[in-house]
């Protein structure tokens, strides 16, 4: 009986050690994926995809290209992954110091390289306020328009109350703008004034009057 108890105890201890080893391996894998997380940006107008937001969730890596659904990236090698929806390769590039600085992906059979950008703090001061209600599950809301050459990584909203707020300084004039919620472009639901741009896109219009 004693020998059986000892054997059982050793078996349980070995199982616990194996479980701890697996947990450590999973933690190490999850930590390694975090270095890829961030925003990657292409020149606006080059192709329909202009930003790619990469997030690490546990031991999985996900990418959200602008205007399409988020998809998982399956690891194939060091810095190499496969888009599980499109089945196309995705590769991260590094600089001379080993930092991840770019992402190369395939669109309609052609490779494109997006550069990594550092997002600023939310824009909280200015003479013009933009608000967006709801979207509680969103992780990133951006204001873009003719006032900043449609930059998609410059003017960030902050969570405020039951929605999002962005304040910016604008000179007097008439501007077109839009919101981007987790990579998806949408009109300002609180502003009925819209106009088409030269490409046929419908945007909101705002007039900033001088004092």
Coordinates of C-alpha atoms in Angstrom, one line a residue:
X1 CA 0.0 0.0 0.0
X2 CA 2.8 2.4 0.9
X3 CA 4.6 1.7 -2.4
X4 CA 1.3 2.4 -4.2
X5 CA 0.9 5.7 -2.4
X6 CA 4.5 6.7 -3.2
X7 CA 4.1 5.8 -6.8
X8 CA 0.8 7.8 -7.1
X9 CA 2.5 10.8 -5.4
X10 CA 5.4 10.7 -7.8
X11 CA 3.0 10.4 -10.7
X12 CA 1.0 13.5 -9.5
X13 CA 4.2 15.4 -8.9
X14 CA 5.4 14.6 -12.4
X15 CA 2.1 15.7 -13.9
X16 CA 2.2 19.0 -12.0
X17 CA 5.7 19.7 -13.2
X18 CA 4.7 18.9 -16.8
X19 CA 1.7 21.2 -16.5
X20 CA 3.9 24.0 -15.1
X21 CA 6.4 23.5 -17.9
X22 CA 3.6 23.8 -20.5
X23 CA 2.3 26.9 -18.8
X24 CA 5.7 28.5 -18.9
X25 CA 6.1 27.6 -22.6
X26 CA 2.7 29.2 -23.3
X27 CA 3.6 32.3 -21.4
X28 CA 6.9 32.6 -23.3
X29 CA 5.1 32.2 -26.6
X30 CA 2.5 34.8 -25.7
X31 CA 5.2 37.2 -24.6
X32 CA 7.1 36.7 -27.8
X33 CA 4.0 37.6 -29.9
X34 CA 3.6 41.0 -28.2
X35 CA 6.6 42.5 -30.1
X36 CA 4.6 42.3 -33.3
X37 CA 1.5 44.2 -31.9
X38 CA 0.9 47.7 -33.1
X39 CA -0.3 49.7 -36.1
X40 CA 1.2 49.4 -39.6
X41 CA 0.5 52.0 -42.2
X42 CA 0.6 52.3 -46.0
X43 CA 0.3 55.4 -48.1
X44 CA -3.3 56.4 -48.4
X45 CA -4.9 55.6 -51.8
X46 CA -2.3 53.1 -52.8
X47 CA -4.7 50.2 -52.3
X48 CA -8.0 49.9 -50.4
X49 CA -6.1 48.7 -47.3
X50 CA -4.2 51.5 -45.7
X51 CA -3.8 50.4 -42.1
X52 CA -3.2 47.1 -40.4
X53 CA -3.7 46.8 -36.6
X54 CA -1.9 43.7 -35.1
X55 CA -2.9 42.5 -31.7
X56 CA -1.7 39.6 -29.5
X57 CA -4.3 37.7 -27.6
X58 CA -2.7 35.0 -25.5
X59 CA -0.8 32.7 -27.8
X60 CA -2.6 34.0 -30.9
X61 CA -1.7 36.8 -33.2
X62 CA -4.4 38.7 -35.1
X63 CA -4.4 41.4 -37.8
X64 CA -7.2 43.8 -38.7
X65 CA -6.7 45.4 -42.1
X66 CA -8.8 48.6 -42.8
X67 CA -12.3 47.8 -44.0
X68 CA -12.1 44.0 -43.7
X69 CA -12.6 41.6 -40.9
X70 CA -10.0 40.7 -38.4
X71 CA -8.2 37.4 -39.1
X72 CA -5.7 35.2 -37.3
X73 CA -2.1 34.9 -38.3
X74 CA -0.7 31.3 -38.1
X75 CA 3.0 31.2 -37.4
X76 CA 5.2 29.5 -40.0
X77 CA 8.7 30.6 -38.9
X78 CA 10.6 33.4 -37.3
X79 CA 8.8 36.6 -38.2
X80 CA 6.8 34.6 -40.8
X81 CA 3.0 34.0 -40.7
X82 CA 0.1 33.0 -42.9
X83 CA -3.2 35.0 -43.1
X84 CA -5.7 32.2 -42.2
X85 CA -8.5 33.9 -44.2
X86 CA -6.7 34.7 -47.4
X87 CA -4.0 32.0 -47.2
X88 CA -1.3 34.5 -48.1
X89 CA 2.0 35.1 -46.4
X90 CA 2.7 37.8 -43.9
X91 CA 6.2 38.7 -42.8
X92 CA 7.5 41.2 -40.3
X93 CA 10.6 43.1 -40.9
X94 CA 13.2 44.3 -38.4
X95 CA 15.8 47.1 -38.3
X96 CA 19.5 46.7 -37.6
X97 CA 18.7 46.6 -33.8
X98 CA 16.2 43.8 -34.1
X99 CA 13.1 45.9 -33.6
X100 CA 10.0 45.1 -35.6
X101 CA 9.4 48.0 -38.0
X102 CA 7.4 46.8 -40.9
X103 CA 4.8 44.2 -42.2
X104 CA 4.8 42.8 -45.7
X105 CA 1.6 41.3 -46.9
X106 CA 0.0 40.3 -50.2
X107 CA -2.9 42.1 -51.9
X108 CA -4.3 40.8 -55.2
X109 CA -1.1 38.9 -55.8
X110 CA 1.2 41.8 -55.2
X111 CA 3.4 42.3 -52.1
X112 CA 3.0 45.6 -50.1
X113 CA 5.1 46.7 -47.1
X114 CA 3.5 48.8 -44.3
X115 CA 5.6 50.7 -41.9
X116 CA 5.0 50.5 -38.2
X117 CA 3.8 53.7 -36.6
X118 CA 3.7 54.8 -33.0
X119 CA 0.2 56.1 -32.0
X120 CA 0.0 59.4 -30.1
X121 CA -2.0 60.1 -27.0
X122 CA -5.7 61.0 -27.6
X123 CA -6.3 64.5 -28.9
X124 CA -8.0 66.2 -25.9
X125 CA -7.5 69.9 -26.5
X126 CA -8.8 72.2 -29.3
X127 CA -11.5 74.6 -30.5
X128 CA -13.5 71.9 -32.3
X129 CA -15.0 68.8 -30.6
X130 CA -16.1 65.6 -32.3
X131 CA -18.1 63.0 -30.5
X132 CA -19.2 59.4 -31.2
X133 CA -21.7 57.6 -28.9
X134 CA -21.6 53.9 -28.2
X135 CA -19.0 51.6 -29.7
X136 CA -18.1 50.4 -26.2
X137 CA -16.2 47.4 -27.6
X138 CA -14.0 49.4 -29.9
X139 CA -10.3 49.6 -29.1
X140 CA -9.2 52.4 -31.4
X141 CA -11.3 55.4 -32.8
X142 CA -9.6 57.9 -35.1
X143 CA -10.6 61.2 -36.6
X144 CA -9.4 61.8 -40.1
X145 CA -10.2 64.5 -42.7
X146 CA -9.0 67.1 -45.1
X147 CA -7.6 69.1 -42.2
X148 CA -4.8 66.5 -41.7
X149 CA -4.5 65.1 -45.2
X150 CA -6.6 62.1 -44.2
X151 CA -3.9 60.8 -41.8
X152 CA -5.3 57.7 -40.1
X153 CA -2.9 57.6 -37.1
X154 CA -2.8 61.2 -35.9
X155 CA -6.0 62.3 -34.1
X156 CA -7.2 59.7 -31.6
X157 CA -10.4 59.8 -29.7
X158 CA -10.5 59.2 -25.9
X159 CA -13.2 57.3 -24.0
X160 CA -15.5 59.7 -22.3
X161 CA -18.8 58.8 -20.6
X162 CA -20.8 56.4 -22.8
X163 CA -18.8 57.2 -26.0
X164 CA -15.7 58.8 -27.5
X165 CA -14.5 62.4 -27.8
X166 CA -11.8 64.1 -29.9
X167 CA -10.8 67.7 -29.6
X168 CA -8.7 69.5 -32.2
X169 CA -7.6 73.0 -33.2
X170 CA -8.9 73.9 -36.6
X171 CA -8.5 77.2 -38.5
X172 CA -11.7 78.8 -39.9
X173 CA -12.9 77.0 -43.1
X174 CA -14.9 74.1 -44.5
X175 CA -13.6 70.6 -44.0
X176 CA -14.5 67.0 -44.9
X177 CA -14.0 64.3 -42.4
X178 CA -14.8 60.8 -41.2
X179 CA -14.4 58.5 -38.2
X180 CA -12.4 55.2 -38.2
X181 CA -13.5 52.6 -35.7
X182 CA -11.1 49.7 -35.4
X183 CA -10.1 50.1 -39.1
X184 CA -13.7 50.6 -40.4
X185 CA -14.6 54.0 -41.8
X186 CA -17.9 55.5 -40.9
X187 CA -19.8 58.8 -41.1
X188 CA -20.4 60.9 -38.1
X189 CA -24.0 59.8 -37.1
X190 CA -24.6 63.2 -35.4
X191 CA -23.8 65.3 -38.4
X192 CA -26.3 65.1 -41.4
X193 CA -24.1 67.4 -43.6
X194 CA -22.2 65.3 -46.2
X195 CA -20.5 65.8 -49.6
X196 CA -18.8 63.6 -52.1
X197 CA -15.0 64.0 -52.7
X198 CA -13.3 63.6 -56.1
X199 CA -13.2 59.9 -55.7
X200 CA -16.9 59.6 -55.1
X201 CA -16.5 58.9 -51.3
X202 CA -19.2 60.4 -49.1
X203 CA -17.8 62.3 -46.2
X204 CA -19.1 64.5 -43.4
X205 CA -18.7 68.3 -43.8
X206 CA -18.0 70.7 -41.0
X207 CA -17.6 74.5 -41.1
X208 CA -15.4 76.1 -38.5
X209 CA -16.2 79.8 -38.2
X210 CA -13.8 82.5 -37.1
X211 CA -14.4 84.5 -33.9

